[in-house]
Amino acid sequence: MSSLLACITLALQTINSFESMNTKPVLLTVTGARPQFIKSAAVTREVASSGWRQWLVHAGQHMDDGMGQDFLAELKVPMPDARLHPSQSGRTPRLADMMVGLAKQMDEVRPNAVMVYGDTDATLAGALAAHHAQVPLIHVEAGLRSGDRAMPEEHNRILTDQLSDLLCTTGPTATAQLIQEGVDPSRLTEVGDVMLDVALAAGNLAKARLPKGWPEPPSSVLVVTLHRPATADNPVKLKGALDALELWAERTGGWVYFPVHPRTKACLERFGLQLPNCVVDPGPIGYLDMQSALCHADCVLTDSGGVQKEAWFQGTPAVILRNTTEWTELLKIEASELFDPELLVDSNGVQALTGRLQLKRSVPSVVGSGLFGEGLAAQRIVAALDRFLG
Ligand code: UDP
């Protein structure tokens, strides 16, 4: 009799907890590309222990497992509840495919809020779909501006900020930008950088290991990531960048560790370009390997939005192969400098870039800089969610 009662009590408890789970407000989170899986890692964990239930949608911008699914496992982000498969090629048709898929998800799931990260096409597709479905929109990494209107990311950022109801900024520069653009301060919350949350959590582990395929010490190592169209899509500039790597290795006797992005790999093949012998290409690597490479590097050359900042987080200076950056703070504190890829069209430019790739100069510490928070961005985002929409 008593065991029957215990069974009934347990069944009732299970039903109650299921019902309370189902009465929690639902946050639909849109990811779709490698940097977004990383950014979502900290927030997803925090949301899981909050009063919100989350519904994760992978919008399918990066389909390759080395660029997507493997990251989720490594960063312990739960598998997506839904995965879209944009099937058309070309930016506009893919954006449309993602919007249609996300609109369908919003119709079925009926979320109380939608969260988007960063500045990719998946970000914009999520923002537009949320706006059409009249669901409150939260933008994580709001207020960044590079000033370069030729970059699709700049349009994605501006449009997403315009559509958002709650704008979570990474620090004072982004907050000031939005205020200057006339955004109502009640829509703003300065939370810090979610990438700093993840990088600080990975820091010690990254220092204690070497990434896969890392060249034998004690030689110097230059870590390189390149995938933006401004360099990768132009055979002359891409060749100029490779020549600079070769010249740097000749001068220093060092190695270049260059996890080649699939997009860049396709460009190299299309242009018939070979990586110089000084280059170790492990292919796209995992997040911890990347952090480890950045902290063991002597210098970093990158055109990535995330890697330029992570280099600083891991204490290594970077040369940004772009003529603008949305992370202008890095230039002010001299953690990074810009190098215009337009200059790579001749040997003077190649020489100039090589000269800028200095070995291990020191950079100011990120902790206490006040620029991107203290690694508590995810907690602050969830608190803001409760305040704003709870
Ligand atoms: N990343 C990685 N493995 C790689 C290259 C990049 O884990 O082989 C990570 C990197 O540490 C950063 C993010 O991917 O957190 C940046 O992605 P990407 O450069 O593709 O995009 P962007 O930041 O330019 O939008």
Short mmCIF file of C-alpha atoms and ligand atoms in Angstrom, two decimals:
data_model
loop_
_atom_site.label_atom_id
_atom_site.label_comp_id
_atom_site.label_asym_id
_atom_site.label_seq_id
_atom_site.Cartn_x
_atom_site.Cartn_y
_atom_site.Cartn_z
CA MET A 1 0.00 0.00 0.00
CA SER A 2 2.74 2.42 1.03
CA SER A 3 4.72 1.62 -2.15
CA LEU A 4 1.58 2.32 -4.21
CA LEU A 5 1.26 5.69 -2.48
CA ALA A 6 4.94 6.45 -3.14
CA CYS A 7 4.42 5.63 -6.84
CA ILE A 8 1.38 7.92 -7.03
CA THR A 9 3.27 10.73 -5.25
CA LEU A 10 6.23 10.38 -7.64
CA ALA A 11 3.90 10.40 -10.65
CA LEU A 12 2.19 13.56 -9.39
CA GLN A 13 5.55 15.25 -8.74
CA THR A 14 6.69 14.38 -12.28
CA ILE A 15 3.47 15.77 -13.78
CA ASN A 16 3.82 18.95 -11.67
CA SER A 17 7.43 19.57 -12.64
CA PHE A 18 6.60 18.89 -16.33
CA GLU A 19 3.72 21.36 -16.13
CA SER A 20 5.82 24.02 -14.39
CA MET A 21 8.50 23.49 -17.08
CA ASN A 22 5.84 24.02 -19.71
CA THR A 23 4.55 27.16 -18.04
CA LYS A 24 8.01 28.75 -18.07
CA PRO A 25 8.40 31.50 -20.68
CA VAL A 26 10.16 30.24 -23.78
CA LEU A 27 13.30 31.82 -25.23
CA LEU A 28 13.93 30.85 -28.84
CA THR A 29 17.65 31.22 -29.58
CA VAL A 30 18.95 31.45 -33.13
CA THR A 31 22.50 30.32 -33.95
CA GLY A 32 23.87 29.17 -37.27
CA ALA A 33 27.58 29.88 -37.65
CA ARG A 34 30.73 28.93 -35.72
CA PRO A 35 31.16 32.16 -33.72
CA GLN A 36 27.53 31.99 -32.61
CA PHE A 37 27.87 28.49 -31.18
CA ILE A 38 30.77 29.84 -29.12
CA LYS A 39 28.88 32.96 -28.03
CA SER A 40 25.79 30.96 -27.11
CA ALA A 41 27.80 28.51 -24.96
CA ALA A 42 27.87 30.70 -21.84
CA VAL A 43 24.32 32.05 -22.19
CA THR A 44 22.73 28.68 -22.93
CA ARG A 45 24.15 27.22 -19.72
CA GLU A 46 22.90 30.18 -17.70
CA VAL A 47 19.42 30.06 -19.27
CA ALA A 48 19.19 26.35 -18.45
CA SER A 49 19.28 27.14 -14.72
CA SER A 50 16.92 30.13 -14.97
CA GLY A 51 13.16 30.55 -15.06
CA TRP A 52 13.23 30.33 -18.85
CA ARG A 53 12.84 27.33 -21.09
CA GLN A 54 14.95 27.51 -24.22
CA TRP A 55 14.36 26.36 -27.74
CA LEU A 56 17.56 26.29 -29.76
CA VAL A 57 17.41 26.64 -33.52
CA HIS A 58 20.46 26.02 -35.70
CA ALA A 59 19.76 28.11 -38.79
CA GLY A 60 22.20 26.06 -40.84
CA GLN A 61 24.64 28.73 -42.03
CA HIS A 62 27.62 26.46 -41.22
CA MET A 63 26.61 22.91 -42.04
CA ASP A 64 30.03 21.30 -41.80
CA ASP A 65 30.48 19.41 -38.47
CA GLY A 66 34.03 20.75 -38.00
CA MET A 67 32.51 24.26 -38.07
CA GLY A 68 29.33 23.48 -36.14
CA GLN A 69 28.16 20.27 -34.52
CA ASP A 70 31.59 19.36 -33.06
CA PHE A 71 31.70 22.77 -31.39
CA LEU A 72 28.41 22.15 -29.65
CA ALA A 73 29.76 18.93 -28.17
CA GLU A 74 33.09 20.51 -27.15
CA LEU A 75 31.46 23.55 -25.53
CA LYS A 76 28.73 21.41 -23.97
CA VAL A 77 25.98 23.38 -25.68
CA PRO A 78 22.85 21.19 -25.92
CA MET A 79 22.06 19.87 -29.38
CA PRO A 80 19.65 22.17 -31.24
CA ASP A 81 15.93 21.46 -30.91
CA ALA A 82 15.57 22.24 -34.59
CA ARG A 83 18.02 22.41 -37.44
CA LEU A 84 17.23 24.26 -40.65
CA HIS A 85 18.67 23.34 -44.02
CA PRO A 86 18.81 26.40 -46.25
CA SER A 87 19.03 24.69 -49.62
CA GLN A 88 19.52 27.50 -52.11
CA SER A 89 22.85 29.03 -53.00
CA GLY A 90 23.58 32.76 -52.98
CA ARG A 91 23.27 35.12 -50.04
CA THR A 92 19.73 36.40 -50.66
CA PRO A 93 18.10 33.00 -51.32
CA ARG A 94 19.85 31.51 -48.26
CA LEU A 95 18.73 34.43 -46.11
CA ALA A 96 15.18 33.88 -47.39
CA ASP A 97 15.39 30.12 -46.66
CA MET A 98 16.56 30.83 -43.10
CA MET A 99 13.79 33.40 -42.57
CA VAL A 100 11.10 31.01 -43.79
CA GLY A 101 12.41 28.22 -41.55
CA LEU A 102 12.68 30.52 -38.53
CA ALA A 103 9.21 31.98 -39.10
CA LYS A 104 7.83 28.42 -39.11
CA GLN A 105 9.67 27.66 -35.86
CA MET A 106 8.27 30.81 -34.22
CA ASP A 107 4.79 29.90 -35.39
CA GLU A 108 5.05 26.39 -33.91
CA VAL A 109 6.94 27.19 -30.69
CA ARG A 110 5.25 30.55 -29.93
CA PRO A 111 8.24 31.88 -27.95
CA ASN A 112 8.01 34.75 -25.45
CA ALA A 113 11.28 36.17 -26.76
CA VAL A 114 13.84 35.54 -29.52
CA MET A 115 17.59 35.91 -28.94
CA VAL A 116 20.11 36.49 -31.74
CA TYR A 117 23.90 36.88 -31.58
CA GLY A 118 26.38 38.97 -33.52
CA ASP A 119 26.15 39.96 -37.13
CA THR A 120 25.74 37.01 -39.49
CA ASP A 121 22.96 36.41 -42.02
CA ALA A 122 21.39 33.99 -39.49
CA THR A 123 21.27 36.94 -37.03
CA LEU A 124 19.42 39.12 -39.51
CA ALA A 125 17.09 36.28 -40.59
CA GLY A 126 16.17 35.69 -36.91
CA ALA A 127 15.64 39.42 -36.29
CA LEU A 128 13.36 39.85 -39.29
CA ALA A 129 11.37 36.69 -38.53
CA ALA A 130 10.90 37.78 -34.88
CA HIS A 131 9.81 41.23 -36.00
CA HIS A 132 7.25 39.76 -38.42
CA ALA A 133 5.98 37.38 -35.72
CA GLN A 134 5.79 40.32 -33.26
CA VAL A 135 7.96 38.55 -30.70
CA PRO A 136 10.30 40.67 -28.50
CA LEU A 137 13.84 40.50 -29.87
CA ILE A 138 17.09 40.48 -27.87
CA HIS A 139 20.37 41.23 -29.62
CA VAL A 140 23.57 40.07 -27.95
CA GLU A 141 26.60 42.10 -29.16
CA ALA A 142 24.53 45.15 -30.03
CA GLY A 143 26.07 48.50 -30.95
CA LEU A 144 29.22 47.33 -32.71
CA ARG A 145 30.15 49.37 -35.75
CA SER A 146 33.15 49.06 -38.05
CA GLY A 147 32.03 51.96 -40.24
CA ASP A 148 32.66 49.79 -43.31
CA ARG A 149 29.38 49.68 -45.18
CA ALA A 150 30.83 47.33 -47.79
CA MET A 151 30.80 44.53 -45.20
CA PRO A 152 27.57 42.52 -45.06
CA GLU A 153 28.12 42.18 -41.28
CA GLU A 154 27.85 45.96 -40.83
CA HIS A 155 24.39 46.00 -42.44
CA ASN A 156 23.34 42.94 -40.43
CA ARG A 157 24.36 44.68 -37.17
CA ILE A 158 22.65 47.98 -37.91
CA LEU A 159 19.41 46.36 -39.10
CA THR A 160 19.29 43.91 -36.17
CA ASP A 161 19.87 46.72 -33.66
CA GLN A 162 17.04 48.70 -35.23
CA LEU A 163 14.66 45.76 -34.88
CA SER A 164 15.67 44.77 -31.34
CA ASP A 165 13.67 45.47 -28.19
CA LEU A 166 16.52 44.70 -25.79
CA LEU A 167 20.07 45.53 -26.88
CA CYS A 168 22.85 43.85 -24.86
CA THR A 169 26.16 45.63 -25.37
CA THR A 170 29.69 44.36 -24.82
CA GLY A 171 31.02 47.53 -23.18
CA PRO A 172 31.06 51.33 -22.94
CA THR A 173 32.03 51.93 -26.60
CA ALA A 174 29.05 50.01 -27.99
CA THR A 175 26.69 51.57 -25.44
CA ALA A 176 27.87 55.09 -26.34
CA GLN A 177 27.43 54.28 -30.04
CA LEU A 178 23.79 53.30 -29.58
CA ILE A 179 23.04 56.34 -27.44
CA GLN A 180 24.61 58.53 -30.10
CA GLU A 181 22.35 56.83 -32.67
CA GLY A 182 19.34 57.84 -30.56
CA VAL A 183 18.42 54.45 -29.09
CA ASP A 184 16.21 54.83 -26.02
CA PRO A 185 18.44 53.96 -23.00
CA SER A 186 15.62 51.86 -21.53
CA ARG A 187 16.23 49.35 -24.37
CA LEU A 188 19.95 49.11 -23.54
CA THR A 189 21.83 46.96 -21.10
CA GLU A 190 25.63 46.81 -20.86
CA VAL A 191 26.47 43.22 -19.97
CA GLY A 192 30.05 42.69 -21.16
CA ASP A 193 31.29 40.28 -23.80
CA VAL A 194 29.98 36.70 -23.81
CA MET A 195 33.16 35.69 -25.66
CA LEU A 196 35.17 36.85 -22.65
CA ASP A 197 33.03 34.62 -20.41
CA VAL A 198 33.88 31.62 -22.58
CA ALA A 199 37.56 32.57 -23.06
CA LEU A 200 38.16 33.07 -19.32
CA ALA A 201 36.52 29.73 -18.57
CA ALA A 202 38.83 28.06 -21.15
CA GLY A 203 41.96 30.03 -20.20
CA ASN A 204 43.83 27.68 -17.86
CA LEU A 205 42.96 24.59 -19.84
CA ALA A 206 44.13 26.29 -23.04
CA LYS A 207 47.48 27.28 -21.47
CA ALA A 208 48.11 23.77 -20.17
CA ARG A 209 47.95 22.07 -23.58
CA LEU A 210 49.24 22.48 -27.12
CA PRO A 211 46.86 22.50 -30.08
CA LYS A 212 46.84 19.65 -32.55
CA GLY A 213 49.72 19.76 -35.02
CA TRP A 214 51.50 22.56 -33.09
CA PRO A 215 55.09 23.01 -34.35
CA GLU A 216 57.91 21.78 -32.10
CA PRO A 217 59.16 24.40 -29.63
CA PRO A 218 61.34 26.48 -29.35
CA SER A 219 60.66 28.07 -32.77
CA SER A 220 58.47 31.19 -32.96
CA VAL A 221 54.92 30.66 -34.16
CA LEU A 222 52.66 33.04 -36.04
CA VAL A 223 48.98 32.04 -35.82
CA VAL A 224 46.92 33.00 -38.87
CA THR A 225 43.19 32.95 -39.68
CA LEU A 226 41.91 34.44 -42.93
CA HIS A 227 38.50 34.03 -44.51
CA ARG A 228 37.00 37.41 -45.35
CA PRO A 229 36.24 38.12 -49.03
CA ALA A 230 38.44 41.28 -49.07
CA THR A 231 41.55 39.05 -49.05
CA ALA A 232 40.42 35.48 -49.64
CA ASP A 233 38.43 36.21 -52.81
CA ASN A 234 41.22 38.16 -54.48
CA PRO A 235 44.02 36.03 -55.97
CA VAL A 236 46.60 38.84 -55.91
CA LYS A 237 45.96 39.82 -52.30
CA LEU A 238 45.68 36.23 -51.13
CA LYS A 239 49.01 35.49 -52.82
CA GLY A 240 50.45 38.65 -51.19
CA ALA A 241 49.34 37.39 -47.76
CA LEU A 242 50.97 33.98 -48.38
CA ASP A 243 54.18 35.71 -49.56
CA ALA A 244 54.23 37.71 -46.31
CA LEU A 245 53.93 34.49 -44.28
CA GLU A 246 56.83 32.97 -46.21
CA LEU A 247 58.98 36.06 -45.77
CA TRP A 248 58.17 36.20 -42.03
CA ALA A 249 59.23 32.55 -41.64
CA GLU A 250 62.47 33.18 -43.59
CA ARG A 251 63.34 36.14 -41.38
CA THR A 252 62.47 34.56 -38.03
CA GLY A 253 63.08 30.86 -38.66
CA GLY A 254 59.58 30.34 -37.23
CA TRP A 255 56.47 28.40 -38.24
CA VAL A 256 53.07 29.61 -39.33
CA TYR A 257 50.08 27.81 -37.77
CA PHE A 258 47.15 28.47 -40.11
CA PRO A 259 43.90 26.49 -39.60
CA VAL A 260 42.57 27.16 -43.07
CA HIS A 261 38.85 28.04 -43.22
CA PRO A 262 36.88 25.93 -45.77
CA ARG A 263 36.03 29.12 -47.66
CA THR A 264 39.72 30.09 -47.96
CA LYS A 265 40.62 26.52 -48.94
CA ALA A 266 38.15 26.72 -51.83
CA CYS A 267 39.69 30.07 -52.90
CA LEU A 268 43.24 28.64 -52.79
CA GLU A 269 42.14 25.74 -54.98
CA ARG A 270 40.25 27.99 -57.38
CA PHE A 271 43.28 30.30 -57.82
CA GLY A 272 45.80 27.41 -57.99
CA LEU A 273 47.71 28.78 -54.95
CA GLN A 274 49.80 26.56 -52.65
CA LEU A 275 50.47 27.17 -48.96
CA PRO A 276 54.20 27.84 -48.41
CA ASN A 277 56.23 25.10 -46.67
CA CYS A 278 56.44 27.10 -43.44
CA VAL A 279 52.67 26.71 -42.97
CA VAL A 280 51.13 24.02 -40.77
CA ASP A 281 47.45 23.65 -41.68
CA PRO A 282 45.54 21.46 -39.20
CA GLY A 283 42.21 22.40 -40.91
CA PRO A 284 39.45 24.00 -38.81
CA ILE A 285 40.28 23.25 -35.17
CA GLY A 286 38.16 23.08 -32.01
CA TYR A 287 37.59 26.01 -29.68
CA LEU A 288 40.06 24.91 -26.99
CA ASP A 289 42.75 24.23 -29.58
CA MET A 290 42.17 27.71 -30.99
CA GLN A 291 42.47 29.37 -27.56
CA SER A 292 45.56 27.31 -26.89
CA ALA A 293 47.10 28.38 -30.23
CA LEU A 294 46.38 32.02 -29.43
CA CYS A 295 47.97 31.88 -26.00
CA HIS A 296 51.11 30.03 -27.23
CA ALA A 297 51.53 32.21 -30.36
CA ASP A 298 54.17 34.92 -30.64
CA CYS A 299 51.93 36.98 -32.88
CA VAL A 300 48.56 36.65 -34.63
CA LEU A 301 47.47 37.70 -38.12
CA THR A 302 43.71 37.56 -38.64
CA ASP A 303 40.73 39.06 -40.40
CA SER A 304 38.27 37.40 -38.00
CA GLY A 305 36.04 39.45 -35.74
CA GLY A 306 36.32 36.98 -32.89
CA VAL A 307 39.97 35.95 -33.17
CA GLN A 308 41.37 39.52 -33.02
CA LYS A 309 39.71 39.93 -29.61
CA GLU A 310 40.50 36.45 -28.34
CA ALA A 311 44.18 37.02 -29.17
CA TRP A 312 44.10 39.89 -26.69
CA PHE A 313 42.12 37.84 -24.16
CA GLN A 314 44.93 35.26 -24.34
CA GLY A 315 47.66 37.93 -24.04
CA THR A 316 48.97 37.94 -27.63
CA PRO A 317 49.18 40.96 -29.99
CA ALA A 318 47.38 40.77 -33.34
CA VAL A 319 47.63 42.36 -36.75
CA ILE A 320 44.14 42.65 -38.22
CA LEU A 321 44.19 42.24 -41.98
CA ARG A 322 41.38 44.72 -42.57
CA ASN A 323 41.12 48.46 -42.92
CA THR A 324 38.43 48.79 -40.25
CA THR A 325 37.33 46.89 -37.16
CA GLU A 326 34.17 46.83 -35.08
CA TRP A 327 36.39 46.28 -32.00
CA THR A 328 37.91 49.77 -31.99
CA GLU A 329 38.87 49.39 -28.30
CA LEU A 330 41.67 47.02 -29.33
CA LEU A 331 43.31 49.72 -31.44
CA LYS A 332 43.07 52.34 -28.69
CA ILE A 333 44.87 50.17 -26.15
CA GLU A 334 47.35 49.01 -28.85
CA ALA A 335 46.55 45.32 -28.39
CA SER A 336 46.03 45.13 -32.18
CA GLU A 337 46.69 47.16 -35.28
CA LEU A 338 45.07 47.29 -38.68
CA PHE A 339 46.81 46.44 -41.94
CA ASP A 340 44.93 47.29 -45.13
CA PRO A 341 44.77 44.20 -47.41
CA GLU A 342 44.65 46.56 -50.42
CA LEU A 343 48.40 47.07 -49.86
CA LEU A 344 49.13 43.42 -50.55
CA VAL A 345 49.10 43.91 -54.30
CA ASP A 346 52.85 44.45 -54.56
CA SER A 347 56.13 43.51 -52.88
CA ASN A 348 56.25 46.77 -50.87
CA GLY A 349 52.99 45.80 -49.20
CA VAL A 350 54.23 42.26 -48.57
CA GLN A 351 57.39 43.65 -46.92
CA ALA A 352 55.37 46.15 -44.89
CA LEU A 353 53.05 43.46 -43.52
CA THR A 354 55.99 41.22 -42.65
CA GLY A 355 57.58 44.09 -40.71
CA ARG A 356 54.39 44.54 -38.66
CA LEU A 357 54.31 40.93 -37.48
CA GLN A 358 56.46 41.57 -34.44
CA LEU A 359 57.29 38.83 -32.00
CA LYS A 360 55.61 38.70 -28.62
CA ARG A 361 55.37 42.34 -27.63
CA SER A 362 53.35 42.70 -24.45
CA VAL A 363 49.72 43.79 -24.45
CA PRO A 364 47.73 45.32 -21.58
CA SER A 365 45.78 42.88 -19.42
CA VAL A 366 42.12 42.30 -20.25
CA VAL A 367 41.14 41.75 -16.63
CA GLY A 368 40.48 45.11 -15.04
CA SER A 369 40.52 46.97 -18.38
CA GLY A 370 36.78 47.70 -18.02
CA LEU A 371 36.35 47.34 -21.77
CA PHE A 372 34.38 44.10 -22.11
CA GLY A 373 33.14 43.35 -18.59
CA GLU A 374 34.53 40.76 -16.20
CA GLY A 375 33.32 37.50 -17.69
CA LEU A 376 29.80 37.77 -16.24
CA ALA A 377 27.95 38.71 -19.42
CA ALA A 378 25.78 35.57 -19.55
CA GLN A 379 24.50 36.08 -15.99
CA ARG A 380 23.70 39.70 -16.76
CA ILE A 381 21.86 38.78 -19.96
CA VAL A 382 19.59 36.36 -18.09
CA ALA A 383 18.99 38.93 -15.34
CA ALA A 384 18.09 41.50 -18.02
CA LEU A 385 15.72 38.99 -19.64
CA ASP A 386 13.88 38.58 -16.35
CA ARG A 387 13.72 42.34 -15.78
CA PHE A 388 12.67 43.20 -19.29
CA LEU A 389 10.31 40.37 -20.13
CA GLY A 390 9.79 38.26 -17.02
N1 UDP B 1 37.69 29.36 -34.30
C1 UDP B 1 37.89 28.06 -33.93
N2 UDP B 1 38.61 27.24 -34.77
C2 UDP B 1 39.13 27.68 -35.93
C3 UDP B 1 38.93 29.06 -36.29
C4 UDP B 1 38.19 29.87 -35.45
O1 UDP B 1 37.47 27.64 -32.86
O2 UDP B 1 39.75 26.90 -36.66
C5 UDP B 1 36.87 30.20 -33.40
C6 UDP B 1 37.60 31.39 -32.86
O3 UDP B 1 38.31 31.07 -31.69
C7 UDP B 1 36.46 32.37 -32.63
C8 UDP B 1 35.47 32.03 -33.70
O4 UDP B 1 35.79 30.72 -34.13
O5 UDP B 1 35.87 32.17 -31.36
C9 UDP B 1 35.59 33.02 -34.83
O6 UDP B 1 35.02 32.51 -35.93
P1 UDP B 1 35.28 33.10 -37.39
O7 UDP B 1 36.65 33.63 -37.49
O8 UDP B 1 34.85 32.03 -38.32
O9 UDP B 1 34.19 34.24 -37.50
P2 UDP B 1 34.16 35.79 -37.16
O10 UDP B 1 34.52 35.98 -35.73
O11 UDP B 1 35.07 36.48 -38.10
O12 UDP B 1 32.74 36.17 -37.42
#
